Short mmCIF file of C-alpha atoms in Angstrom, two decimals:
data_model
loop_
_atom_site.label_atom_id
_atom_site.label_comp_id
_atom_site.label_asym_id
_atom_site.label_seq_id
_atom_site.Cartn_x
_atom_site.Cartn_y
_atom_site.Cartn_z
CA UNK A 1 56.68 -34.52 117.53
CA UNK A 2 59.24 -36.80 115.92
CA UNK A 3 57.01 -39.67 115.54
CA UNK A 4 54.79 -37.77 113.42
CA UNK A 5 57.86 -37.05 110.84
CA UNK A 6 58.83 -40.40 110.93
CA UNK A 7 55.18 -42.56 110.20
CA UNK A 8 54.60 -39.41 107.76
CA UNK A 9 57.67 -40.88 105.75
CA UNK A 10 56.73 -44.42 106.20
CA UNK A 11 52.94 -43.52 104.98
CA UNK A 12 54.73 -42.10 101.52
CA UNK A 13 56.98 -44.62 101.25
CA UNK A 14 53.89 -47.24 101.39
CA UNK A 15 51.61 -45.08 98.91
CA UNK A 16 54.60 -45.63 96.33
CA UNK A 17 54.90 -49.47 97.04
CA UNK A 18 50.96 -49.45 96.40
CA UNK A 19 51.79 -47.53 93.04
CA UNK A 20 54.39 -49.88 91.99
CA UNK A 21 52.53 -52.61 93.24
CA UNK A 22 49.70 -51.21 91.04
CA UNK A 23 51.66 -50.81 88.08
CA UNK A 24 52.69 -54.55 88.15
CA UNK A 25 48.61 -55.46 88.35
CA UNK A 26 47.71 -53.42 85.80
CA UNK A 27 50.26 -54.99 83.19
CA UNK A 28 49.20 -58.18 83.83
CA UNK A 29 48.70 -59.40 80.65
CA UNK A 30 51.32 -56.97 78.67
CA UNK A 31 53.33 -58.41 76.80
CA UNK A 32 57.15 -59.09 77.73
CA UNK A 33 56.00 -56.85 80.63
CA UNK A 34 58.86 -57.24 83.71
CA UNK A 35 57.70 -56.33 87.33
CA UNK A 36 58.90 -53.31 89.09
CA UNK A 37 59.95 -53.75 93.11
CA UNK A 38 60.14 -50.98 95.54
CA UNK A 39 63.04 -51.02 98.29
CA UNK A 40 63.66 -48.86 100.63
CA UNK A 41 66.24 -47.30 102.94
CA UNK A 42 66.31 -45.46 106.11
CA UNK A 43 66.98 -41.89 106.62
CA UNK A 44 69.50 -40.18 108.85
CA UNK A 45 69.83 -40.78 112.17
CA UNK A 46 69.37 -38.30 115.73
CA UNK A 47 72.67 -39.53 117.49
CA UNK A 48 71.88 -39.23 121.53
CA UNK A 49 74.68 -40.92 122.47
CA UNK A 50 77.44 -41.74 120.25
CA UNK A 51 78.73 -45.72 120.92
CA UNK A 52 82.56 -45.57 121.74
CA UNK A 53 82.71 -42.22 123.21
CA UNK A 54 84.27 -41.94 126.72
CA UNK A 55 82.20 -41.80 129.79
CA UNK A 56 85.11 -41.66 132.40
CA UNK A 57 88.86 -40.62 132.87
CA UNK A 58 89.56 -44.35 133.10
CA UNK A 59 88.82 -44.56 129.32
CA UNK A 60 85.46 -46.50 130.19
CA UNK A 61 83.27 -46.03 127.10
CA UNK A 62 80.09 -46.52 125.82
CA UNK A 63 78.95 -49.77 124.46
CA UNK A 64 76.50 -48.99 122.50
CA UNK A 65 74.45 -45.62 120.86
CA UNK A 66 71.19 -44.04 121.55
CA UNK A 67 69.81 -43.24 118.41
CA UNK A 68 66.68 -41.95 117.27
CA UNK A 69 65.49 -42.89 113.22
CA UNK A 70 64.16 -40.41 111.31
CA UNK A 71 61.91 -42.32 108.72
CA UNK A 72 61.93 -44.21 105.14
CA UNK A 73 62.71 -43.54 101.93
CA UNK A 74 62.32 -44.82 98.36
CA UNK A 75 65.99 -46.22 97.64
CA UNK A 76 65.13 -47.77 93.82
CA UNK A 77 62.40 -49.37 91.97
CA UNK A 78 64.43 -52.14 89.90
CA UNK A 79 62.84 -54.10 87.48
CA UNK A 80 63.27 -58.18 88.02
CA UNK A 81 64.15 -59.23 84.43
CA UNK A 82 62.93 -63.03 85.10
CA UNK A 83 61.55 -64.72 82.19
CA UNK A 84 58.00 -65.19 81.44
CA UNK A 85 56.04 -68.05 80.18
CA UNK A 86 55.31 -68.61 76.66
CA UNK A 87 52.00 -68.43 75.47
CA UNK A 88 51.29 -69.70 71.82
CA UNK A 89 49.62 -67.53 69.33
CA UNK A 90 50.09 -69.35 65.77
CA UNK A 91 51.16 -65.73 64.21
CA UNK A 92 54.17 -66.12 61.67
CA UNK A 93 55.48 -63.05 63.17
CA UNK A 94 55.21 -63.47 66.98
CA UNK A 95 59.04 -64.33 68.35
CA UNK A 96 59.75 -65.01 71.41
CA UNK A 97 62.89 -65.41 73.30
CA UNK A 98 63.73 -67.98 75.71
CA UNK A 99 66.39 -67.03 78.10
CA UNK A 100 68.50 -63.82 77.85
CA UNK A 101 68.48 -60.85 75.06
CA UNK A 102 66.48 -57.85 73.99
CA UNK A 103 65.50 -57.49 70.55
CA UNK A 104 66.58 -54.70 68.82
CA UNK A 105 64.40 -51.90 66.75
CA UNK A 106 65.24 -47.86 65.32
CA UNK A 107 63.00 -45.27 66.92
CA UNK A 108 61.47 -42.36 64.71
CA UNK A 109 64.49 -40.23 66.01
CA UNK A 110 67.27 -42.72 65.43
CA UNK A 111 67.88 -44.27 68.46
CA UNK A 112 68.21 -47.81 69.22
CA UNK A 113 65.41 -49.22 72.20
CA UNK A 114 65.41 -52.50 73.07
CA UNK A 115 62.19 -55.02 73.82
CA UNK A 116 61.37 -58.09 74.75
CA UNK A 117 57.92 -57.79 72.93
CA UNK A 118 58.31 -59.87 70.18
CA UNK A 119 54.56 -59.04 68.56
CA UNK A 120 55.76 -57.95 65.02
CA UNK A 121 54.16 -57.54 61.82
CA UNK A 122 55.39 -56.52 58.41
CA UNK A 123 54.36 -52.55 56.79
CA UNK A 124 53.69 -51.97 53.46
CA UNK A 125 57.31 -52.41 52.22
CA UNK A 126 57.37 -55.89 53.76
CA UNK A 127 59.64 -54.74 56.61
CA UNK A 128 59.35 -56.52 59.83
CA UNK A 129 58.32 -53.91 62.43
CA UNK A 130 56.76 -53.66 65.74
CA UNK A 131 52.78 -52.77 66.47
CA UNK A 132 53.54 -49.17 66.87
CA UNK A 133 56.12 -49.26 63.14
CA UNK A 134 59.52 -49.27 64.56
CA UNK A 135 61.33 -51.24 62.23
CA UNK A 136 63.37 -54.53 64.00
CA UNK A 137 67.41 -53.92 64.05
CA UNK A 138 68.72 -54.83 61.34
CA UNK A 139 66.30 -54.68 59.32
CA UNK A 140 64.88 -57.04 57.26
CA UNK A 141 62.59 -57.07 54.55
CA UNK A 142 59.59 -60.06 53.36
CA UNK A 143 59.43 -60.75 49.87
CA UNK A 144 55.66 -59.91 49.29
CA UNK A 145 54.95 -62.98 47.88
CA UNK A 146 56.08 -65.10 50.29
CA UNK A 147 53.53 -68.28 50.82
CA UNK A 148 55.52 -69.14 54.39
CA UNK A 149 57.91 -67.91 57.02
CA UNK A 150 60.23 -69.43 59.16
CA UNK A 151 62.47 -68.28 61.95
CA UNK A 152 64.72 -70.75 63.21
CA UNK A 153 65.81 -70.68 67.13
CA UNK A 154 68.78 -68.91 66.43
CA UNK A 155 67.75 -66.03 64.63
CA UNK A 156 67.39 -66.72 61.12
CA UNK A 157 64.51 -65.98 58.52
CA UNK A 158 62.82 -67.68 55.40
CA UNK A 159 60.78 -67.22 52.84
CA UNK A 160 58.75 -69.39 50.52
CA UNK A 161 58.10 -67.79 47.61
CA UNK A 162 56.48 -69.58 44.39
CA UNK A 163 58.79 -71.25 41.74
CA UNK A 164 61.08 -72.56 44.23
CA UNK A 165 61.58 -75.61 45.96
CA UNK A 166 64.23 -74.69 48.91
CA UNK A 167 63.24 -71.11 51.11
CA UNK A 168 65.42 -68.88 50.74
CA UNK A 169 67.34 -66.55 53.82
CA UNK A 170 65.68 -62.80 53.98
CA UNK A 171 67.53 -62.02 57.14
CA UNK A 172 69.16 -62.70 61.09
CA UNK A 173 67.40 -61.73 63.82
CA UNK A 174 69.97 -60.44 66.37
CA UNK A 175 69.55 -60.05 70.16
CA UNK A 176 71.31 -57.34 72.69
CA UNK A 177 72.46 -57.77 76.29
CA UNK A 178 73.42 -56.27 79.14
CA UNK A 179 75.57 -56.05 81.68
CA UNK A 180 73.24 -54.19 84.21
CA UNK A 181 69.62 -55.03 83.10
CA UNK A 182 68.35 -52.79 86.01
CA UNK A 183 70.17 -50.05 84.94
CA UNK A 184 67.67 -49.62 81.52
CA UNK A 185 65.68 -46.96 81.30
CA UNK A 186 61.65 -47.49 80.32
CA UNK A 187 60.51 -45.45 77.54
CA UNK A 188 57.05 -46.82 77.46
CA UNK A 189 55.44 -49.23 75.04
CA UNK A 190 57.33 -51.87 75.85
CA UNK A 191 60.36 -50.33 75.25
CA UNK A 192 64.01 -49.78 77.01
CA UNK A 193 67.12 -47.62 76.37
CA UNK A 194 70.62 -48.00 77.76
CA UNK A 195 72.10 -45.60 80.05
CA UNK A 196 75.43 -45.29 81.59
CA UNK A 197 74.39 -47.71 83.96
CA UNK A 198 73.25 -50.21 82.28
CA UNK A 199 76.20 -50.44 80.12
CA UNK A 200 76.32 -50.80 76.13
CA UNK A 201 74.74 -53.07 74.62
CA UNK A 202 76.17 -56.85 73.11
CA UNK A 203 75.13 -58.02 70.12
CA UNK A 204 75.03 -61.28 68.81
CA UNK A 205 72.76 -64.02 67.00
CA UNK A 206 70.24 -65.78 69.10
CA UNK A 207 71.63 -69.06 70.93
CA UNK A 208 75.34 -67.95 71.06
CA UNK A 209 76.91 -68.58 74.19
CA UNK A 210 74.81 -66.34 76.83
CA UNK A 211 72.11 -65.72 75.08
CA UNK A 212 68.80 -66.90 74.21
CA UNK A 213 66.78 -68.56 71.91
CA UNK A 214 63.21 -68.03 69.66
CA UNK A 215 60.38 -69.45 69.42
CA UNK A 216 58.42 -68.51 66.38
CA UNK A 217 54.36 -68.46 67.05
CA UNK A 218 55.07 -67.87 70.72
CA UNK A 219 55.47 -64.32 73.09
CA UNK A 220 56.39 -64.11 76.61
CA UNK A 221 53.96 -63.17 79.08
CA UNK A 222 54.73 -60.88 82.01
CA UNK A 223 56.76 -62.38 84.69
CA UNK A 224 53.78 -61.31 86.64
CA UNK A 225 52.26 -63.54 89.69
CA UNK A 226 48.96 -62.26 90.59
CA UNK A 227 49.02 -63.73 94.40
CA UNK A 228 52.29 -62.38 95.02
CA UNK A 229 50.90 -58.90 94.00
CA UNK A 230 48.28 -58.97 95.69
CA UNK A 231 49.78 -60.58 98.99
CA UNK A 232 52.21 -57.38 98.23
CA UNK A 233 49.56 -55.32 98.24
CA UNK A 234 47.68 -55.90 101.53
CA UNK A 235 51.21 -55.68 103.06
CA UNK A 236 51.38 -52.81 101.73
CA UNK A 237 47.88 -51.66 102.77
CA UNK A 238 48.63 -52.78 106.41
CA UNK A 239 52.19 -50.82 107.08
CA UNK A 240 50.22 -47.93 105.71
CA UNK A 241 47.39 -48.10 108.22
CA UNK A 242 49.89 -48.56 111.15
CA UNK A 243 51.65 -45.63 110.33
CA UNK A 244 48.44 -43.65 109.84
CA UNK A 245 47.91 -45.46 113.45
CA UNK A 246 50.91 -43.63 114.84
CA UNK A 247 50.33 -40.32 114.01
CA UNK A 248 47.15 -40.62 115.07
CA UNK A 249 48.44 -41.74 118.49
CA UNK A 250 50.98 -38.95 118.28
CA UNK A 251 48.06 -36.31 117.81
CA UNK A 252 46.54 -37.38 120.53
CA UNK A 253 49.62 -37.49 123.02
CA UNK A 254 50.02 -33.33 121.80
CA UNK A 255 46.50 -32.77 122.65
CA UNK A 256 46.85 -34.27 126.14
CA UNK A 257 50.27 -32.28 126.73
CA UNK A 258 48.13 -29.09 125.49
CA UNK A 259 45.71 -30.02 128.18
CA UNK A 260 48.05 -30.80 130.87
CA UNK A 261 49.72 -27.21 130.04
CA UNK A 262 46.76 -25.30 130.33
#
């Protein structure tokens, strides 16, 4: 029976909303964390009766189609790149950024990923690097006896160091954008690379036209909103049980045409 195929789609299209949906919980309180949304399209359709097609020598036609839909499936499951709120955290070296950008930082393998965790720390050589050691792009290195740190909102860092008055510039702080956030691809640990889809990245200091600025002792929370997800999620829930509802009704209509057959 057809209407077995078809809820059969819509109960897999709802266990990978709940997935998503689950995803989304579970990040909660990651940090620069952006929500995933399912969306959906429907399949192909059984054409009974084709609108427009003749029905009489006198060119009478048909006004509109019988046809019969197949089922769901999983279309995308974009990211919604909406800024999060700041939470302050009184770290020299937590940034972050207040309207558009990524910042910028060299894998182990060369590559450039981009982030919108700004939770950095310096290593051993005074570099400023992220929690797992990818050093930020471009670079910039801490004098290691530096008393204080600044970062201004557009990008640029200080140092204190002892014997002088004035601090002095150690580095800019650079931010990438996109054309097509969506199209990024997630590595993981807060991390994104660009794809063909997404388009190159744009590079430019923080506050020029388009893009954001930082906020030194802050980092963005997940865009996040625990009622929505979990309004989401009973939705969710609910489609699934009605389509687990029709296939059981469609079980039972085969077992009663068995029957009647017998």
């Amino acid at each position: 029976m057809q209407a077995i195929r078809t809820a059969a789609t819509g109960m897999a299209a709802q266990e990978l909303n709940v997935t998503v949906i689950s995803n989304n919980i579970a990040n909660l309180r990651t940090t620069g964390f952006k929500r995933q949304r399912a969306e959906f399209q429907d399949l192909l359709y059984l054409n009974l009766r084709r609108a427009g097609t003749s029905t009489s020598q006198s060119n009478t036609i048909v006004p509109s189609a019988i046809e019969l839909g197949t089922g769901v499936r999983t279309g995308a499951t974009p990211r919604i790149h909406t800024q999060g709120s700041l939470q302050q955290t009184d770290k020299d070296f937590d940034i972050a950024i207040r309207g558009e950008g990524y910042f910028r930082v060299t894998l182990p393998d060369g590559r450039t990923a981009y982030s919108r965790d700004g939770s950095f720390q310096t290593d051993a050589q005074g570099q400023i690097v992220t929690k797992d050691g990818y050093v930020l792009d471009p670079a910039i290195t801490v004098p290691q006896n530096a008393t204080a740190i600044t970062i201004s909102g557009t990008g640029v860092v200080q140092a204190t160091v002892p014997g002088q008055t004035a601090p002095q510039d150690v580095g800019q702080i650079q931010l990438a954008r996109f054309i097509n956030k969506s199209g990024l691809e997630s590595l993981g640990d807060n991390l994104f690379i660009e794809t063909a889809a997404s388009g190159a990245a744009q590079a430019a200091n923080p506050g020029a036209e388009g893009y954001g600025t930082l906020q030194q002792k802050f980092l963005e929370e997940a865009n996040v909103n625990a009622v929505t997800e979990i309004s989401d999620l009973i939705a969710a829930q609910r489609a699934y049980e009605m389509n687990a509802r029709v296939i059981r009704s469609g079980d039972e209509l085969l077992q009663a045409t068995a029957q009647l057959g017998r």
